[in-house]
mmCIF file of C-alpha atoms in Angstrom:
data_model
loop_
_atom_site.group_PDB
_atom_site.id
_atom_site.type_symbol
_atom_site.label_atom_id
_atom_site.label_comp_id
_atom_site.label_asym_id
_atom_site.label_seq_id
_atom_site.Cartn_x
_atom_site.Cartn_y
_atom_site.Cartn_z
ATOM 1 C CA UNK A 30 -41.185 46.316 13.030
ATOM 2 C CA UNK A 31 -36.958 46.603 13.025
ATOM 3 C CA UNK A 32 -37.047 45.261 16.563
ATOM 4 C CA UNK A 33 -39.466 42.183 15.990
ATOM 5 C CA UNK A 34 -36.998 41.375 12.661
ATOM 6 C CA UNK A 35 -34.057 41.485 15.084
ATOM 7 C CA UNK A 36 -35.396 39.657 17.444
ATOM 8 C CA UNK A 37 -36.710 37.182 14.951
ATOM 9 C CA UNK A 38 -33.017 36.809 13.365
ATOM 10 C CA UNK A 39 -31.318 36.545 16.626
ATOM 11 C CA UNK A 40 -33.602 34.027 17.712
ATOM 12 C CA UNK A 41 -32.841 31.987 14.466
ATOM 13 C CA UNK A 42 -29.031 32.497 14.538
ATOM 14 C CA UNK A 43 -29.299 31.253 17.862
ATOM 15 C CA UNK A 44 -31.244 27.496 16.621
ATOM 16 C CA UNK A 45 -28.736 27.460 13.440
ATOM 17 C CA UNK A 46 -25.934 27.614 16.018
ATOM 18 C CA UNK A 47 -27.016 25.160 18.786
ATOM 19 C CA UNK A 48 -27.808 22.555 16.220
ATOM 20 C CA UNK A 49 -24.174 22.847 14.563
ATOM 21 C CA UNK A 50 -23.464 19.410 16.818
ATOM 22 C CA UNK A 51 -26.105 17.511 15.721
ATOM 23 C CA UNK A 52 -25.613 19.021 11.888
ATOM 24 C CA UNK A 53 -21.831 17.546 12.128
ATOM 25 C CA UNK A 54 -22.302 13.918 10.989
ATOM 26 C CA UNK A 55 -19.391 11.231 10.105
ATOM 27 C CA UNK A 56 -19.504 9.955 6.314
ATOM 28 C CA UNK A 57 -21.259 6.572 6.012
ATOM 29 C CA UNK A 58 -18.724 5.502 3.300
ATOM 30 C CA UNK A 59 -15.900 5.996 6.094
ATOM 31 C CA UNK A 60 -14.654 3.426 8.355
ATOM 32 C CA UNK A 61 -12.200 4.029 11.829
ATOM 33 C CA UNK A 62 -9.626 2.167 11.799
ATOM 34 C CA UNK A 63 -10.133 0.424 15.103
ATOM 35 C CA UNK A 64 -13.533 -0.631 13.507
ATOM 36 C CA UNK A 65 -12.314 -2.271 10.000
ATOM 37 C CA UNK A 66 -9.687 -4.423 12.296
ATOM 38 C CA UNK A 67 -11.793 -5.270 15.002
ATOM 39 C CA UNK A 68 -14.447 -6.821 12.609
ATOM 40 C CA UNK A 69 -13.469 -9.973 10.631
ATOM 41 C CA UNK A 70 -14.883 -9.891 7.185
ATOM 42 C CA UNK A 71 -13.760 -6.091 6.838
ATOM 43 C CA UNK A 72 -10.382 -6.858 8.307
ATOM 44 C CA UNK A 73 -10.235 -9.845 5.725
ATOM 45 C CA UNK A 74 -11.117 -7.171 3.039
ATOM 46 C CA UNK A 75 -8.094 -5.026 4.006
ATOM 47 C CA UNK A 76 -5.724 -7.873 4.039
ATOM 48 C CA UNK A 77 -7.195 -9.160 0.223
ATOM 49 C CA UNK A 78 -6.028 -5.698 -0.603
ATOM 50 C CA UNK A 79 -2.516 -6.192 0.036
ATOM 51 C CA UNK A 80 -2.922 -8.678 -3.274
ATOM 52 C CA UNK A 81 -4.076 -5.587 -5.525
ATOM 53 C CA UNK A 82 -0.793 -4.396 -6.413
ATOM 54 C CA UNK A 83 -0.190 -7.949 -7.882
ATOM 55 C CA UNK A 84 -2.571 -7.330 -9.660
ATOM 56 C CA UNK A 85 -1.878 -4.424 -11.841
ATOM 57 C CA UNK A 86 -1.218 -4.166 -15.406
ATOM 58 C CA UNK A 87 2.216 -2.856 -14.876
ATOM 59 C CA UNK A 88 3.303 -4.791 -11.910
ATOM 60 C CA UNK A 89 3.199 -8.222 -11.510
ATOM 61 C CA UNK A 90 1.093 -9.386 -14.437
ATOM 62 C CA UNK A 91 2.114 -7.359 -17.314
ATOM 63 C CA UNK A 92 5.797 -6.329 -16.736
ATOM 64 C CA UNK A 93 7.639 -8.472 -13.431
ATOM 65 C CA UNK A 94 6.401 -12.130 -14.378
ATOM 66 C CA UNK A 95 6.661 -12.118 -17.935
ATOM 67 C CA UNK A 96 10.017 -10.326 -18.479
ATOM 68 C CA UNK A 97 12.358 -10.807 -15.181
ATOM 69 C CA UNK A 98 13.935 -14.538 -14.252
ATOM 70 C CA UNK A 99 13.131 -15.202 -18.220
ATOM 71 C CA UNK A 100 17.143 -15.148 -18.840
ATOM 72 C CA UNK A 101 18.974 -17.636 -16.601
ATOM 73 C CA UNK A 102 20.852 -20.813 -17.037
ATOM 74 C CA UNK A 103 17.510 -22.625 -18.408
ATOM 75 C CA UNK A 104 16.119 -19.826 -20.159
ATOM 76 C CA UNK A 105 17.749 -17.719 -22.520
ATOM 77 C CA UNK A 106 17.154 -14.699 -24.657
ATOM 78 C CA UNK A 107 18.578 -14.113 -27.353
ATOM 79 C CA UNK A 108 16.305 -11.930 -29.381
ATOM 80 C CA UNK A 109 17.439 -8.780 -28.795
ATOM 81 C CA UNK A 110 16.606 -5.851 -31.186
ATOM 82 C CA UNK A 111 17.990 -1.945 -30.514
ATOM 83 C CA UNK A 112 15.960 -0.318 -28.437
ATOM 84 C CA UNK A 113 14.019 -3.471 -27.422
ATOM 85 C CA UNK A 114 12.707 -2.359 -23.705
ATOM 86 C CA UNK A 115 11.124 -5.476 -22.872
ATOM 87 C CA UNK A 116 14.376 -7.592 -23.587
ATOM 88 C CA UNK A 117 16.531 -5.071 -21.536
ATOM 89 C CA UNK A 118 14.114 -6.220 -18.342
ATOM 90 C CA UNK A 119 14.728 -9.923 -19.423
ATOM 91 C CA UNK A 120 17.954 -9.059 -19.261
ATOM 92 C CA UNK A 121 18.375 -7.473 -16.327
ATOM 93 C CA UNK A 122 19.029 -3.968 -17.585
ATOM 94 C CA UNK A 123 16.198 -1.603 -16.034
ATOM 95 C CA UNK A 124 17.252 1.721 -17.141
ATOM 96 C CA UNK A 125 15.289 4.680 -15.517
ATOM 97 C CA UNK A 126 14.103 5.660 -18.997
ATOM 98 C CA UNK A 127 12.478 1.795 -19.839
ATOM 99 C CA UNK A 128 9.338 2.839 -21.445
ATOM 100 C CA UNK A 129 7.756 -0.509 -19.480
ATOM 101 C CA UNK A 130 8.922 0.623 -16.341
ATOM 102 C CA UNK A 131 8.723 4.641 -16.726
ATOM 103 C CA UNK A 132 5.393 4.910 -15.603
ATOM 104 C CA UNK A 133 3.368 6.018 -12.514
ATOM 105 C CA UNK A 134 2.458 2.382 -11.709
ATOM 106 C CA UNK A 135 5.593 0.423 -12.226
ATOM 107 C CA UNK A 136 6.365 -2.700 -10.881
ATOM 108 C CA UNK A 137 9.042 -0.946 -8.378
ATOM 109 C CA UNK A 138 6.259 1.132 -6.972
ATOM 110 C CA UNK A 139 3.482 -1.358 -6.879
ATOM 111 C CA UNK A 140 5.335 -3.752 -4.943
ATOM 112 C CA UNK A 141 6.291 -0.950 -2.457
ATOM 113 C CA UNK A 142 2.165 -0.114 -1.985
ATOM 114 C CA UNK A 143 1.821 -3.608 -1.421
ATOM 115 C CA UNK A 144 4.539 -3.284 1.401
ATOM 116 C CA UNK A 145 2.585 -0.348 2.777
ATOM 117 C CA UNK A 146 -0.716 -1.905 2.746
ATOM 118 C CA UNK A 147 0.802 -4.928 4.297
ATOM 119 C CA UNK A 148 2.369 -2.970 7.238
ATOM 120 C CA UNK A 149 -1.002 -1.009 7.264
ATOM 121 C CA UNK A 150 -2.701 -4.435 7.768
ATOM 122 C CA UNK A 151 0.005 -5.691 10.334
ATOM 123 C CA UNK A 152 -0.397 -2.465 12.543
ATOM 124 C CA UNK A 153 -3.797 -2.256 12.305
ATOM 125 C CA UNK A 154 -4.672 -6.517 13.161
ATOM 126 C CA UNK A 155 -1.837 -5.812 16.443
ATOM 127 C CA UNK A 156 -3.566 -3.213 17.803
ATOM 128 C CA UNK A 157 -7.376 -3.722 17.328
ATOM 129 C CA UNK A 158 -7.853 -7.785 17.069
ATOM 130 C CA UNK A 159 -6.413 -10.448 18.985
ATOM 131 C CA UNK A 160 -4.530 -12.379 16.417
ATOM 132 C CA UNK A 161 -3.639 -15.588 18.336
ATOM 133 C CA UNK A 162 -2.415 -18.363 16.420
ATOM 134 C CA UNK A 163 -4.988 -20.942 15.306
ATOM 135 C CA UNK A 164 -7.819 -17.934 15.607
ATOM 136 C CA UNK A 165 -9.017 -16.128 12.282
ATOM 137 C CA UNK A 166 -7.341 -12.830 13.195
ATOM 138 C CA UNK A 167 -4.399 -14.221 13.608
ATOM 139 C CA UNK A 168 -4.079 -16.268 10.098
ATOM 140 C CA UNK A 169 -5.041 -12.775 8.789
ATOM 141 C CA UNK A 170 -1.872 -11.244 10.561
ATOM 142 C CA UNK A 171 0.135 -14.340 9.122
ATOM 143 C CA UNK A 172 -1.160 -13.749 5.890
ATOM 144 C CA UNK A 173 0.033 -10.530 5.564
ATOM 145 C CA UNK A 174 3.004 -11.061 7.033
ATOM 146 C CA UNK A 175 3.701 -13.505 4.420
ATOM 147 C CA UNK A 176 2.570 -11.168 1.393
ATOM 148 C CA UNK A 177 5.130 -8.281 2.943
ATOM 149 C CA UNK A 178 7.876 -11.048 2.585
ATOM 150 C CA UNK A 179 6.951 -12.237 -1.090
ATOM 151 C CA UNK A 180 7.397 -8.521 -2.078
ATOM 152 C CA UNK A 181 10.745 -8.028 -0.347
ATOM 153 C CA UNK A 182 11.672 -11.209 -1.794
ATOM 154 C CA UNK A 183 10.760 -10.349 -4.928
ATOM 155 C CA UNK A 184 12.282 -6.494 -4.980
ATOM 156 C CA UNK A 185 15.336 -8.011 -3.737
ATOM 157 C CA UNK A 186 15.464 -10.495 -6.781
ATOM 158 C CA UNK A 187 15.027 -7.746 -9.340
ATOM 159 C CA UNK A 188 16.583 -4.852 -7.903
ATOM 160 C CA UNK A 189 19.198 -5.966 -5.116
ATOM 161 C CA UNK A 190 19.188 -3.487 -1.960
ATOM 162 C CA UNK A 191 15.824 -1.538 -1.576
ATOM 163 C CA UNK A 192 14.349 0.246 1.482
ATOM 164 C CA UNK A 193 12.720 -1.933 3.719
ATOM 165 C CA UNK A 194 9.894 -0.462 6.228
ATOM 166 C CA UNK A 195 8.589 -2.564 8.851
ATOM 167 C CA UNK A 196 5.867 -0.061 10.042
ATOM 168 C CA UNK A 197 3.520 2.293 7.961
ATOM 169 C CA UNK A 198 4.958 5.499 6.593
ATOM 170 C CA UNK A 199 3.908 9.021 8.681
ATOM 171 C CA UNK A 200 4.908 12.104 8.441
ATOM 172 C CA UNK A 201 7.554 11.410 11.119
ATOM 173 C CA UNK A 202 9.266 8.276 9.630
ATOM 174 C CA UNK A 203 8.964 9.621 6.294
ATOM 175 C CA UNK A 204 12.413 10.949 6.280
ATOM 176 C CA UNK A 205 13.887 10.049 9.039
ATOM 177 C CA UNK A 206 17.721 9.030 8.235
ATOM 178 C CA UNK A 207 19.213 6.272 9.878
ATOM 179 C CA UNK A 208 22.356 3.545 9.349
ATOM 180 C CA UNK A 209 22.445 2.192 5.842
ATOM 181 C CA UNK A 210 22.127 -1.265 7.422
ATOM 182 C CA UNK A 211 18.552 -0.414 8.918
ATOM 183 C CA UNK A 212 17.635 1.602 5.194
ATOM 184 C CA UNK A 213 18.496 -1.251 3.090
ATOM 185 C CA UNK A 214 17.819 -5.030 2.860
ATOM 186 C CA UNK A 215 20.595 -6.551 0.813
ATOM 187 C CA UNK A 216 20.142 -9.390 -2.062
#
């Protein structure tokens, strides 16, 4: 009887091990980069995703647009009370301890999130589609490049010198030291 149980156990073990490849299936909710950027509708969605950081509460609509640029020779803000963090942003005093900017999803971080999304889209479109001028993929590539430029323009306008990246961040490129003129765009 023990011999029969041993043979059945070995047989079931062999069947289970031989089905390992059959049971290893990719998740249906994940797509490869190649599939995303070679399919127009999916690529369109990825490029639209570049605009998401603009809609975050503490990014463009909640911090950048209402405060930056409101104290110029045309508009003037003179309603300053002590510890008024919104007025500090309006008068270009963006200190590290400003409660309006000292959040995980602040405008500075969200702008760089948008730049990284744009870099990923630009790389994916160039690598997996044919973005020729006048084609749908060419228009998507142009839109991604323009959106990245908008983020950099607003970063320079508000913060002056900022780190520049024109390719997606990888483990190898995250902490590479480069000459200062390559690391920063000057406003």
